[in-house]
PDB file of C-alpha atoms in Angstrom:
ATOM      1  CA  UNK A 916       0.012  -0.135   0.035  1.00 56.00           C
ATOM      2  CA  UNK A 917       2.769   2.372   0.934  1.00 60.00           C
ATOM      3  CA  UNK A 918       4.666   1.710  -2.489  1.00 60.00           C
ATOM      4  CA  UNK A 919       1.380   2.241  -4.154  1.00 67.00           C
ATOM      5  CA  UNK A 920       0.654   5.330  -2.403  1.00 73.00           C
ATOM      6  CA  UNK A 921       3.957   7.435  -2.329  1.00 76.00           C
ATOM      7  CA  UNK A 922       4.629   7.825  -6.145  1.00 79.00           C
ATOM      8  CA  UNK A 923       0.848   8.715  -6.374  1.00 82.00           C
ATOM      9  CA  UNK A 924       1.415  11.477  -4.028  1.00 85.00           C
ATOM     10  CA  UNK A 925       4.510  12.761  -5.113  1.00 85.00           C
ATOM     11  CA  UNK A 926       3.445  13.085  -8.539  1.00 86.00           C
ATOM     12  CA  UNK A 927       0.235  14.834  -7.573  1.00 89.00           C
ATOM     13  CA  UNK A 928       2.328  17.442  -5.574  1.00 90.00           C
ATOM     14  CA  UNK A 929       4.563  17.878  -8.813  1.00 89.00           C
ATOM     15  CA  UNK A 930       1.180  18.621 -10.598  1.00 89.00           C
ATOM     16  CA  UNK A 931       0.159  21.143  -8.441  1.00 92.00           C
ATOM     17  CA  UNK A 932       3.357  22.842  -7.688  1.00 92.00           C
ATOM     18  CA  UNK A 933       3.968  22.791 -11.518  1.00 90.00           C
ATOM     19  CA  UNK A 934       0.591  24.237 -12.381  1.00 90.00           C
ATOM     20  CA  UNK A 935       1.024  26.977  -9.641  1.00 91.00           C
ATOM     21  CA  UNK A 936       4.143  27.984 -10.646  1.00 91.00           C
ATOM     22  CA  UNK A 937       3.300  28.080 -14.321  1.00 87.00           C
ATOM     23  CA  UNK A 938       0.316  30.269 -13.990  1.00 86.00           C
ATOM     24  CA  UNK A 939       2.598  32.737 -11.586  1.00 86.00           C
ATOM     25  CA  UNK A 940       5.742  33.100 -14.108  1.00 83.00           C
ATOM     26  CA  UNK A 941       3.063  33.510 -16.937  1.00 77.00           C
ATOM     27  CA  UNK A 942       2.390  37.245 -18.154  1.00 68.00           C
ATOM     28  CA  UNK A 943      -1.306  36.967 -17.345  1.00 71.00           C
ATOM     29  CA  UNK A 944      -0.887  35.475 -14.026  1.00 74.00           C
ATOM     30  CA  UNK A 945      -3.517  32.984 -14.770  1.00 77.00           C
ATOM     31  CA  UNK A 946      -6.322  35.218 -15.220  1.00 80.00           C
ATOM     32  CA  UNK A 947      -7.057  34.334 -18.938  1.00 77.00           C
ATOM     33  CA  UNK A 948      -7.732  30.838 -17.736  1.00 82.00           C
ATOM     34  CA  UNK A 949     -11.002  31.454 -16.663  1.00 85.00           C
ATOM     35  CA  UNK A 950     -11.915  32.989 -20.070  1.00 81.00           C
ATOM     36  CA  UNK A 951     -10.810  30.021 -21.982  1.00 80.00           C
ATOM     37  CA  UNK A 952     -12.723  27.750 -19.888  1.00 85.00           C
ATOM     38  CA  UNK A 953     -15.831  29.978 -20.054  1.00 84.00           C
ATOM     39  CA  UNK A 954     -15.943  30.499 -15.971  1.00 87.00           C
ATOM     40  CA  UNK A 955     -18.091  33.637 -15.187  1.00 86.00           C
ATOM     41  CA  UNK A 956     -15.813  35.405 -12.659  1.00 84.00           C
ATOM     42  CA  UNK A 957     -16.628  38.799 -11.599  1.00 84.00           C
ATOM     43  CA  UNK A 958     -12.937  39.509  -9.148  1.00 87.00           C
ATOM     44  CA  UNK A 959     -10.477  37.675 -11.825  1.00 85.00           C
ATOM     45  CA  UNK A 960      -7.538  39.142 -10.338  1.00 88.00           C
ATOM     46  CA  UNK A 961      -8.736  37.716  -6.897  1.00 90.00           C
ATOM     47  CA  UNK A 962      -9.837  34.549  -8.431  1.00 90.00           C
ATOM     48  CA  UNK A 963      -6.342  33.660  -9.935  1.00 89.00           C
ATOM     49  CA  UNK A 964      -4.513  34.632  -7.012  1.00 91.00           C
ATOM     50  CA  UNK A 965      -6.974  32.172  -4.925  1.00 92.00           C
ATOM     51  CA  UNK A 966      -6.120  29.437  -7.363  1.00 92.00           C
ATOM     52  CA  UNK A 967      -2.742  29.953  -7.568  1.00 92.00           C
ATOM     53  CA  UNK A 968      -2.524  29.850  -3.834  1.00 94.00           C
ATOM     54  CA  UNK A 969      -4.711  26.656  -3.329  1.00 94.00           C
ATOM     55  CA  UNK A 970      -2.647  24.579  -5.674  1.00 94.00           C
ATOM     56  CA  UNK A 971       0.450  25.890  -4.254  1.00 94.00           C
ATOM     57  CA  UNK A 972      -0.678  24.870  -0.540  1.00 95.00           C
ATOM     58  CA  UNK A 973      -1.792  21.474  -1.937  1.00 95.00           C
ATOM     59  CA  UNK A 974       1.417  20.569  -3.404  1.00 93.00           C
ATOM     60  CA  UNK A 975       3.064  21.230   0.053  1.00 94.00           C
ATOM     61  CA  UNK A 976       0.338  19.562   1.925  1.00 93.00           C
ATOM     62  CA  UNK A 977       0.960  16.446   0.059  1.00 91.00           C
ATOM     63  CA  UNK A 978       4.966  16.731   0.684  1.00 89.00           C
ATOM     64  CA  UNK A 979       4.710  17.674   4.138  1.00 90.00           C
ATOM     65  CA  UNK A 980       1.752  16.395   6.414  1.00 89.00           C
ATOM     66  CA  UNK A 981       0.881  13.420   7.727  1.00 84.00           C
ATOM     67  CA  UNK A 982      -2.456  10.873   9.202  1.00 86.00           C
ATOM     68  CA  UNK A 983      -5.621  12.442   8.581  1.00 90.00           C
ATOM     69  CA  UNK A 984      -4.099  15.881   7.522  1.00 92.00           C
ATOM     70  CA  UNK A 985      -2.742  14.212   4.629  1.00 90.00           C
ATOM     71  CA  UNK A 986      -5.777  12.501   3.660  1.00 92.00           C
ATOM     72  CA  UNK A 987      -7.760  15.828   3.692  1.00 93.00           C
ATOM     73  CA  UNK A 988      -4.861  17.320   1.151  1.00 94.00           C
ATOM     74  CA  UNK A 989      -5.364  14.143  -0.929  1.00 93.00           C
ATOM     75  CA  UNK A 990      -9.365  14.753  -0.889  1.00 95.00           C
ATOM     76  CA  UNK A 991      -8.740  18.334  -1.651  1.00 96.00           C
ATOM     77  CA  UNK A 992      -6.450  17.200  -4.721  1.00 93.00           C
ATOM     78  CA  UNK A 993      -9.510  15.170  -5.835  1.00 95.00           C
ATOM     79  CA  UNK A 994     -11.723  17.929  -5.293  1.00 95.00           C
ATOM     80  CA  UNK A 995      -9.569  20.369  -7.750  1.00 94.00           C
ATOM     81  CA  UNK A 996      -8.772  17.534 -10.033  1.00 92.00           C
ATOM     82  CA  UNK A 997     -12.360  16.811 -10.455  1.00 94.00           C
ATOM     83  CA  UNK A 998     -13.299  20.390 -10.339  1.00 94.00           C
ATOM     84  CA  UNK A 999     -10.850  21.411 -13.322  1.00 93.00           C
ATOM     85  CA  UNK A1000     -12.207  17.788 -15.220  1.00 92.00           C
ATOM     86  CA  UNK A1001     -15.909  19.379 -15.227  1.00 94.00           C
ATOM     87  CA  UNK A1002     -15.001  22.957 -16.086  1.00 92.00           C
ATOM     88  CA  UNK A1003     -13.150  21.325 -19.098  1.00 91.00           C
ATOM     89  CA  UNK A1004     -15.851  19.396 -20.156  1.00 93.00           C
ATOM     90  CA  UNK A1005     -18.201  22.173 -19.717  1.00 91.00           C
ATOM     91  CA  UNK A1006     -15.548  24.723 -21.799  1.00 87.00           C
ATOM     92  CA  UNK A1007     -15.563  21.886 -24.616  1.00 86.00           C
ATOM     93  CA  UNK A1008     -19.193  21.566 -24.946  1.00 87.00           C
ATOM     94  CA  UNK A1009     -19.461  25.441 -25.188  1.00 84.00           C
ATOM     95  CA  UNK A1010     -17.020  25.145 -27.945  1.00 80.00           C
ATOM     96  CA  UNK A1011     -14.146  26.662 -26.528  1.00 77.00           C
ATOM     97  CA  UNK A1012     -10.472  25.727 -28.219  1.00 73.00           C
ATOM     98  CA  UNK A1013      -8.189  28.057 -26.555  1.00 75.00           C
ATOM     99  CA  UNK A1014      -5.303  27.290 -24.432  1.00 77.00           C
ATOM    100  CA  UNK A1015      -6.494  26.402 -21.052  1.00 80.00           C
ATOM    101  CA  UNK A1016      -3.891  28.068 -19.304  1.00 80.00           C
ATOM    102  CA  UNK A1017      -3.768  24.990 -16.802  1.00 83.00           C
ATOM    103  CA  UNK A1018       0.262  25.299 -16.425  1.00 83.00           C
ATOM    104  CA  UNK A1019       0.711  28.905 -17.753  1.00 76.00           C
ATOM    105  CA  UNK A1020       2.841  29.137 -20.628  1.00 69.00           C
ATOM    106  CA  UNK A1021       5.172  26.050 -19.728  1.00 72.00           C
ATOM    107  CA  UNK A1022       2.430  23.153 -20.977  1.00 74.00           C
ATOM    108  CA  UNK A1023      -0.015  24.866 -23.734  1.00 74.00           C
ATOM    109  CA  UNK A1024      -3.201  22.940 -23.841  1.00 77.00           C
ATOM    110  CA  UNK A1025      -5.856  23.452 -26.183  1.00 79.00           C
ATOM    111  CA  UNK A1026      -9.469  22.745 -24.686  1.00 84.00           C
ATOM    112  CA  UNK A1027     -10.949  19.761 -26.488  1.00 84.00           C
ATOM    113  CA  UNK A1028     -11.040  15.925 -26.168  1.00 86.00           C
ATOM    114  CA  UNK A1029      -6.805  15.513 -25.650  1.00 84.00           C
ATOM    115  CA  UNK A1030      -7.402  17.826 -22.527  1.00 85.00           C
ATOM    116  CA  UNK A1031     -10.357  15.873 -21.001  1.00 89.00           C
ATOM    117  CA  UNK A1032      -8.419  12.740 -20.935  1.00 87.00           C
ATOM    118  CA  UNK A1033      -5.751  14.451 -19.386  1.00 86.00           C
ATOM    119  CA  UNK A1034      -7.516  15.774 -16.590  1.00 88.00           C
ATOM    120  CA  UNK A1035     -10.021  12.859 -16.434  1.00 90.00           C
ATOM    121  CA  UNK A1036      -6.304  10.565 -15.668  1.00 87.00           C
ATOM    122  CA  UNK A1037      -5.159  13.246 -13.063  1.00 88.00           C
ATOM    123  CA  UNK A1038      -8.812  12.901 -11.306  1.00 91.00           C
ATOM    124  CA  UNK A1039      -8.024   9.218 -11.101  1.00 89.00           C
ATOM    125  CA  UNK A1040      -4.682   9.671  -9.836  1.00 88.00           C
ATOM    126  CA  UNK A1041      -6.219  11.481  -7.086  1.00 89.00           C
ATOM    127  CA  UNK A1042      -8.650   9.017  -6.278  1.00 91.00           C
ATOM    128  CA  UNK A1043      -6.643   6.481  -6.047  1.00 88.00           C
ATOM    129  CA  UNK A1044      -4.472   8.300  -3.897  1.00 87.00           C
ATOM    130  CA  UNK A1045      -7.035   9.052  -1.782  1.00 91.00           C
ATOM    131  CA  UNK A1046      -8.637   5.442  -1.266  1.00 89.00           C
ATOM    132  CA  UNK A1047      -4.679   4.522  -0.900  1.00 85.00           C
ATOM    133  CA  UNK A1048      -4.182   6.796   1.979  1.00 86.00           C
ATOM    134  CA  UNK A1049      -7.628   5.862   4.024  1.00 89.00           C
ATOM    135  CA  UNK A1050      -6.860   1.874   3.241  1.00 86.00           C
ATOM    136  CA  UNK A1051      -3.290   2.727   4.797  1.00 80.00           C
ATOM    137  CA  UNK A1052      -4.796   4.697   7.595  1.00 80.00           C
ATOM    138  CA  UNK A1053      -7.230   1.904   8.489  1.00 80.00           C
ATOM    139  CA  UNK A1054      -4.352  -0.780   8.787  1.00 75.00           C
ATOM    140  CA  UNK A1055      -2.324   1.291  11.038  1.00 72.00           C
ATOM    141  CA  UNK A1056       0.371   2.176   8.213  1.00 71.00           C
ATOM    142  CA  UNK A1057       2.327   5.209   8.379  1.00 64.00           C
ATOM    143  CA  UNK A1058       0.418   7.634   5.895  1.00 72.00           C
ATOM    144  CA  UNK A1059       2.332  10.660   4.339  1.00 72.00           C
ATOM    145  CA  UNK A1060       5.731  10.962   3.055  1.00 69.00           C
ATOM    146  CA  UNK A1061       7.343  12.354   5.971  1.00 71.00           C
ATOM    147  CA  UNK A1062       5.636   9.355   8.262  1.00 72.00           C
ATOM    148  CA  UNK A1063       6.817   6.775   5.680  1.00 66.00           C
ATOM    149  CA  UNK A1064      10.355   8.541   5.861  1.00 63.00           C
ATOM    150  CA  UNK A1065      10.519   8.029   9.441  1.00 64.00           C
ATOM    151  CA  UNK A1066       9.427   4.286   9.731  1.00 65.00           C
ATOM    152  CA  UNK A1067      12.533   1.998   9.599  1.00 61.00           C
ATOM    153  CA  UNK A1068      10.427  -0.929   8.265  1.00 55.00           C
ATOM    154  CA  UNK A1069       8.968   1.094   5.084  1.00 58.00           C
ATOM    155  CA  UNK A1070      11.963   2.808   3.974  1.00 60.00           C
ATOM    156  CA  UNK A1071      13.313   0.536   1.566  1.00 64.00           C
ATOM    157  CA  UNK A1072       9.893   0.318   0.350  1.00 63.00           C
ATOM    158  CA  UNK A1073       9.343   3.909   0.165  1.00 63.00           C
ATOM    159  CA  UNK A1074      12.804   4.515  -1.749  1.00 64.00           C
ATOM    160  CA  UNK A1075      11.850   1.701  -4.186  1.00 63.00           C
ATOM    161  CA  UNK A1076       8.619   3.313  -4.747  1.00 65.00           C
ATOM    162  CA  UNK A1077       9.819   6.865  -4.747  1.00 64.00           C
ATOM    163  CA  UNK A1078      12.687   5.917  -7.231  1.00 65.00           C
ATOM    164  CA  UNK A1079      10.349   3.683  -9.785  1.00 57.00           C
ATOM    165  CA  UNK A1080       7.789   6.559  -9.936  1.00 65.00           C
ATOM    166  CA  UNK A1081      10.647   9.105 -10.844  1.00 68.00           C
ATOM    167  CA  UNK A1082      11.861   6.697 -13.655  1.00 60.00           C
ATOM    168  CA  UNK A1083       8.420   6.218 -14.973  1.00 61.00           C
ATOM    169  CA  UNK A1084       7.381  10.006 -14.689  1.00 67.00           C
ATOM    170  CA  UNK A1085      10.733  10.795 -16.500  1.00 63.00           C
ATOM    171  CA  UNK A1086       9.808   7.909 -19.340  1.00 58.00           C
ATOM    172  CA  UNK A1087       6.188   9.550 -19.470  1.00 62.00           C
ATOM    173  CA  UNK A1088       8.051  13.000 -20.107  1.00 62.00           C
ATOM    174  CA  UNK A1089      10.296  12.251 -22.783  1.00 55.00           C
ATOM    175  CA  UNK A1090       7.567  10.618 -24.812  1.00 48.00           C
ATOM    176  CA  UNK A1091       5.061  13.421 -24.146  1.00 58.00           C
ATOM    177  CA  UNK A1092       7.773  15.757 -24.976  1.00 53.00           C
ATOM    178  CA  UNK A1093       8.855  14.051 -27.876  1.00 48.00           C
ATOM    179  CA  UNK A1094       5.041  13.785 -29.134  1.00 45.00           C
ATOM    180  CA  UNK A1095       4.679  17.481 -28.890  1.00 48.00           C
ATOM    181  CA  UNK A1096       7.678  18.074 -30.793  1.00 44.00           C
ATOM    182  CA  UNK A1097       6.289  15.917 -33.626  1.00 42.00           C
ATOM    183  CA  UNK A1098       2.544  17.434 -33.061  1.00 44.00           C
ATOM    184  CA  UNK A1099       3.975  20.903 -33.463  1.00 45.00           C
ATOM    185  CA  UNK A1100       5.787  19.904 -36.627  1.00 45.00           C
ATOM    186  CA  UNK A1101       2.679  18.344 -38.686  1.00 44.00           C
ATOM    187  CA  UNK A1102       0.012  20.279 -37.108  1.00 48.00           C
ATOM    188  CA  UNK A1103       1.189  23.340 -39.032  1.00 53.00           C
ATOM    189  CA  UNK A1104      -0.925  24.185 -41.814  1.00 55.00           C
ATOM    190  CA  UNK A1105       0.640  22.876 -45.105  1.00 56.00           C
ATOM    191  CA  UNK A1106       1.246  25.929 -47.962  1.00 60.00           C
ATOM    192  CA  UNK A1107      -1.547  26.184 -50.271  1.00 62.00           C
ATOM    193  CA  UNK A1108      -4.144  24.818 -48.297  1.00 74.00           C
ATOM    194  CA  UNK A1109      -5.825  28.041 -47.821  1.00 82.00           C
ATOM    195  CA  UNK A1110      -6.344  28.263 -51.705  1.00 87.00           C
ATOM    196  CA  UNK A1111     -10.093  28.908 -52.876  1.00 89.00           C
ATOM    197  CA  UNK A1112     -11.268  29.665 -56.458  1.00 88.00           C
ATOM    198  CA  UNK A1113     -13.252  32.726 -56.867  1.00 89.00           C
ATOM    199  CA  UNK A1114     -15.833  31.763 -59.512  1.00 85.00           C
ATOM    200  CA  UNK A1115     -16.735  35.316 -60.588  1.00 81.00           C
ATOM    201  CA  UNK A1116     -13.073  35.650 -61.981  1.00 85.00           C
ATOM    202  CA  UNK A1117     -11.760  32.304 -62.119  1.00 84.00           C
ATOM    203  CA  UNK A1118      -9.030  33.297 -59.624  1.00 88.00           C
ATOM    204  CA  UNK A1119      -7.066  31.014 -57.268  1.00 90.00           C
ATOM    205  CA  UNK A1120      -6.421  32.917 -53.958  1.00 89.00           C
ATOM    206  CA  UNK A1121      -4.687  31.803 -50.878  1.00 91.00           C
ATOM    207  CA  UNK A1122      -6.470  33.346 -48.103  1.00 91.00           C
ATOM    208  CA  UNK A1123      -3.807  31.643 -45.292  1.00 90.00           C
ATOM    209  CA  UNK A1124      -0.872  33.740 -47.141  1.00 88.00           C
ATOM    210  CA  UNK A1125       0.730  36.515 -46.171  1.00 87.00           C
ATOM    211  CA  UNK A1126      -0.568  39.843 -47.258  1.00 86.00           C
ATOM    212  CA  UNK A1127      -0.910  43.397 -47.035  1.00 86.00           C
ATOM    213  CA  UNK A1128      -4.602  43.328 -45.126  1.00 89.00           C
ATOM    214  CA  UNK A1129      -6.196  40.810 -43.038  1.00 91.00           C
ATOM    215  CA  UNK A1130      -9.226  38.932 -44.094  1.00 93.00           C
ATOM    216  CA  UNK A1131     -12.398  37.715 -42.528  1.00 94.00           C
ATOM    217  CA  UNK A1132     -13.356  34.441 -43.500  1.00 94.00           C
ATOM    218  CA  UNK A1133     -17.407  33.607 -43.374  1.00 94.00           C
ATOM    219  CA  UNK A1134     -17.894  29.862 -44.322  1.00 92.00           C
ATOM    220  CA  UNK A1135     -21.729  28.797 -45.096  1.00 90.00           C
ATOM    221  CA  UNK A1136     -24.071  26.262 -46.496  1.00 84.00           C
ATOM    222  CA  UNK A1137     -26.504  26.276 -48.993  1.00 79.00           C
ATOM    223  CA  UNK A1138     -29.914  26.635 -47.464  1.00 75.00           C
ATOM    224  CA  UNK A1139     -28.598  27.549 -44.134  1.00 81.00           C
ATOM    225  CA  UNK A1140     -30.425  30.040 -42.477  1.00 86.00           C
ATOM    226  CA  UNK A1141     -28.291  30.936 -39.965  1.00 86.00           C
ATOM    227  CA  UNK A1142     -25.717  31.516 -42.591  1.00 89.00           C
ATOM    228  CA  UNK A1143     -28.069  34.088 -43.889  1.00 89.00           C
ATOM    229  CA  UNK A1144     -28.240  35.777 -40.464  1.00 91.00           C
ATOM    230  CA  UNK A1145     -24.725  36.139 -40.554  1.00 91.00           C
ATOM    231  CA  UNK A1146     -24.348  37.390 -43.872  1.00 92.00           C
ATOM    232  CA  UNK A1147     -26.461  39.749 -42.875  1.00 92.00           C
ATOM    233  CA  UNK A1148     -24.593  41.132 -40.424  1.00 91.00           C
ATOM    234  CA  UNK A1149     -21.521  41.288 -43.104  1.00 90.00           C
ATOM    235  CA  UNK A1150     -24.006  43.501 -45.085  1.00 90.00           C
ATOM    236  CA  UNK A1151     -24.618  45.872 -42.169  1.00 90.00           C
ATOM    237  CA  UNK A1152     -21.339  46.469 -41.217  1.00 89.00           C
ATOM    238  CA  UNK A1153     -20.439  46.649 -44.877  1.00 87.00           C
ATOM    239  CA  UNK A1154     -18.653  50.597 -44.642  1.00 86.00           C
ATOM    240  CA  UNK A1155     -16.888  49.773 -41.554  1.00 85.00           C
ATOM    241  CA  UNK A1156     -15.214  46.560 -42.491  1.00 86.00           C
ATOM    242  CA  UNK A1157     -14.203  47.622 -45.833  1.00 85.00           C
ATOM    243  CA  UNK A1158     -10.903  49.888 -44.705  1.00 83.00           C
ATOM    244  CA  UNK A1159      -9.730  46.833 -42.660  1.00 85.00           C
ATOM    245  CA  UNK A1160     -10.161  43.242 -43.669  1.00 90.00           C
ATOM    246  CA  UNK A1161     -11.261  41.637 -47.208  1.00 92.00           C
ATOM    247  CA  UNK A1162     -14.409  39.791 -46.685  1.00 93.00           C
ATOM    248  CA  UNK A1163     -14.597  36.126 -48.345  1.00 94.00           C
ATOM    249  CA  UNK A1164     -17.917  34.340 -48.235  1.00 93.00           C
ATOM    250  CA  UNK A1165     -16.731  30.535 -48.444  1.00 92.00           C
ATOM    251  CA  UNK A1166     -18.982  27.257 -49.495  1.00 88.00           C
ATOM    252  CA  UNK A1167     -17.320  24.168 -49.407  1.00 81.00           C
ATOM    253  CA  UNK A1168     -17.092  22.582 -53.118  1.00 74.00           C
ATOM    254  CA  UNK A1169     -17.121  18.986 -53.304  1.00 58.00           C
ATOM    255  CA  UNK A1170     -17.361  16.082 -55.598  1.00 49.00           C
ATOM    256  CA  UNK A1171     -20.725  15.875 -57.454  1.00 49.00           C
ATOM    257  CA  UNK A1172     -22.102  19.553 -56.941  1.00 50.00           C
ATOM    258  CA  UNK A1173     -22.930  21.007 -60.133  1.00 50.00           C
ATOM    259  CA  UNK A1174     -23.787  24.690 -59.145  1.00 57.00           C
ATOM    260  CA  UNK A1175     -20.872  26.707 -58.267  1.00 66.00           C
ATOM    261  CA  UNK A1176     -22.689  30.159 -57.478  1.00 72.00           C
ATOM    262  CA  UNK A1177     -23.743  31.357 -54.359  1.00 77.00           C
ATOM    263  CA  UNK A1178     -26.646  30.421 -52.798  1.00 75.00           C
ATOM    264  CA  UNK A1179     -26.806  33.528 -50.376  1.00 83.00           C
ATOM    265  CA  UNK A1180     -26.684  37.020 -51.556  1.00 87.00           C
ATOM    266  CA  UNK A1181     -23.519  38.454 -50.466  1.00 87.00           C
ATOM    267  CA  UNK A1182     -22.536  42.187 -49.840  1.00 88.00           C
ATOM    268  CA  UNK A1183     -20.910  44.047 -52.944  1.00 87.00           C
ATOM    269  CA  UNK A1184     -17.558  44.286 -51.483  1.00 87.00           C
ATOM    270  CA  UNK A1185     -17.435  40.730 -50.400  1.00 91.00           C
ATOM    271  CA  UNK A1186     -15.665  38.149 -52.379  1.00 92.00           C
ATOM    272  CA  UNK A1187     -17.759  34.626 -53.023  1.00 93.00           C
ATOM    273  CA  UNK A1188     -14.967  31.650 -52.826  1.00 91.00           C
ATOM    274  CA  UNK A1189     -15.227  28.096 -53.540  1.00 90.00           C
ATOM    275  CA  UNK A1190     -13.208  25.634 -51.305  1.00 87.00           C
ATOM    276  CA  UNK A1191     -12.455  23.034 -53.539  1.00 80.00           C
ATOM    277  CA  UNK A1192     -12.146  19.951 -51.693  1.00 75.00           C
ATOM    278  CA  UNK A1193     -12.667  21.447 -48.078  1.00 80.00           C
ATOM    279  CA  UNK A1194      -8.836  21.987 -47.999  1.00 83.00           C
ATOM    280  CA  UNK A1195      -9.360  25.319 -46.583  1.00 87.00           C
ATOM    281  CA  UNK A1196     -12.019  23.694 -43.828  1.00 85.00           C
ATOM    282  CA  UNK A1197      -9.383  21.179 -42.717  1.00 83.00           C
ATOM    283  CA  UNK A1198      -6.650  23.314 -42.063  1.00 85.00           C
ATOM    284  CA  UNK A1199      -8.490  25.976 -39.924  1.00 87.00           C
ATOM    285  CA  UNK A1200     -10.806  22.589 -38.357  1.00 84.00           C
ATOM    286  CA  UNK A1201     -14.231  24.148 -39.053  1.00 84.00           C
ATOM    287  CA  UNK A1202     -16.015  21.367 -39.287  1.00 75.00           C
ATOM    288  CA  UNK A1203     -19.309  20.373 -41.016  1.00 66.00           C
ATOM    289  CA  UNK A1204     -21.271  23.427 -38.977  1.00 72.00           C
ATOM    290  CA  UNK A1205     -21.903  26.640 -40.289  1.00 78.00           C
ATOM    291  CA  UNK A1206     -22.042  29.461 -40.108  1.00 89.00           C
ATOM    292  CA  UNK A1207     -18.121  29.583 -39.050  1.00 91.00           C
ATOM    293  CA  UNK A1208     -16.051  33.413 -38.925  1.00 93.00           C
ATOM    294  CA  UNK A1209     -12.659  33.163 -38.976  1.00 93.00           C
ATOM    295  CA  UNK A1210     -10.321  36.157 -38.752  1.00 93.00           C
ATOM    296  CA  UNK A1211      -6.802  36.049 -40.723  1.00 92.00           C
ATOM    297  CA  UNK A1212      -4.171  38.431 -39.868  1.00 89.00           C
ATOM    298  CA  UNK A1213      -1.755  39.899 -42.586  1.00 89.00           C
ATOM    299  CA  UNK A1214       1.153  36.937 -41.444  1.00 87.00           C
ATOM    300  CA  UNK A1215      -1.399  34.361 -42.639  1.00 87.00           C
ATOM    301  CA  UNK A1216      -2.256  33.233 -39.349  1.00 87.00           C
ATOM    302  CA  UNK A1217      -5.421  32.633 -37.483  1.00 88.00           C
ATOM    303  CA  UNK A1218      -6.259  35.202 -35.113  1.00 85.00           C
ATOM    304  CA  UNK A1219      -8.461  34.511 -31.874  1.00 82.00           C
ATOM    305  CA  UNK A1220     -10.841  31.685 -32.029  1.00 86.00           C
ATOM    306  CA  UNK A1221     -13.309  30.733 -34.568  1.00 89.00           C
ATOM    307  CA  UNK A1222     -16.882  32.371 -34.491  1.00 90.00           C
ATOM    308  CA  UNK A1223     -19.160  29.631 -34.571  1.00 88.00           C
ATOM    309  CA  UNK A1224     -22.887  30.200 -35.182  1.00 88.00           C
ATOM    310  CA  UNK A1225     -24.227  33.452 -36.313  1.00 88.00           C
ATOM    311  CA  UNK A1226     -24.293  35.013 -32.865  1.00 89.00           C
ATOM    312  CA  UNK A1227     -20.601  34.881 -32.613  1.00 90.00           C
ATOM    313  CA  UNK A1228     -19.899  35.738 -36.214  1.00 91.00           C
ATOM    314  CA  UNK A1229     -21.822  38.982 -35.045  1.00 91.00           C
ATOM    315  CA  UNK A1230     -19.782  39.303 -32.327  1.00 91.00           C
ATOM    316  CA  UNK A1231     -16.576  39.145 -34.454  1.00 91.00           C
ATOM    317  CA  UNK A1232     -17.876  41.561 -36.863  1.00 90.00           C
ATOM    318  CA  UNK A1233     -18.985  43.921 -34.279  1.00 89.00           C
ATOM    319  CA  UNK A1234     -15.054  43.805 -32.630  1.00 87.00           C
ATOM    320  CA  UNK A1235     -13.755  44.591 -36.281  1.00 84.00           C
ATOM    321  CA  UNK A1236     -16.194  47.938 -36.742  1.00 81.00           C
ATOM    322  CA  UNK A1237     -15.332  49.040 -33.371  1.00 80.00           C
ATOM    323  CA  UNK A1238     -11.893  49.400 -34.898  1.00 71.00           C
ATOM    324  CA  UNK A1239     -13.288  52.043 -37.148  1.00 61.00           C
ATOM    325  CA  UNK A1240     -14.281  54.281 -34.130  1.00 62.00           C
ATOM    326  CA  UNK A1241     -10.857  54.599 -32.337  1.00 58.00           C
ATOM    327  CA  UNK A1242      -8.147  53.794 -35.502  1.00 52.00           C
ATOM    328  CA  UNK A1243      -7.870  56.380 -38.425  1.00 52.00           C
ATOM    329  CA  UNK A1244      -8.034  54.697 -42.126  1.00 49.00           C
TER     330      UNK A1244
END
């Protein structure tokens, strides 16, 4: 039981310590984590300080306490892990795709299925540590790292457990690090993936290539009423958008489609484009739901998260329109 508990306690303490230090060292001091996870907070600064402090206290408590106090800190670690898991699942369902800010800028992690799995694993580890601590306490075994260190009979077992745990952690770190590098290399948008066809001029334009102006892309589908609502927002803001962005209304063209015209009435200043084969859709991970808005900077990179649905598209358009009131053309 001791050999099972010790590596879990050390691992959890390390996770919470890295999380607290990562947030503390980040430029935003952990404040953007609440926005990324769609958690409404009135006093963001105070909430960030409280979270960092709580994580640090849990990390220290797991390392330095014994007996029932250690069990209490293990239970607190479970509450934090489970709470973060619930928050990530909720954010994913709300369509969030930002960096969660869980470890500050040290280990960027985008909200999504992989982050849910990671937090689920941490929750299982915390639950296992709590169960092991309760079982050890019920068997009159030393509970807590300091208690085990002071027990003559348990010292060899403890050393072996911590040593094996560190080796396993090192192995996992090396695998994750290598996988992260590979993901960063393969996750780059391939050159030419943003090429779209402008049916009116038979011109091919790469909307993800660096350019002199930013681009606002609105992905639509034929017969989509929400898309018509999003286009109406474009139409209402046409004059304010024109000085800042080139607007493209993008419709996917797949095999078997005959009609290459727009099924919606688009603003005069906007360009209707066909995403042949869905390469642009795949590059930006738009998905099959429309409408979706994307702001592309002059460097060809996506600026901010995708705006999914007519309401989010309207918010994106309004944010660009606001520039007209503060930025000289």
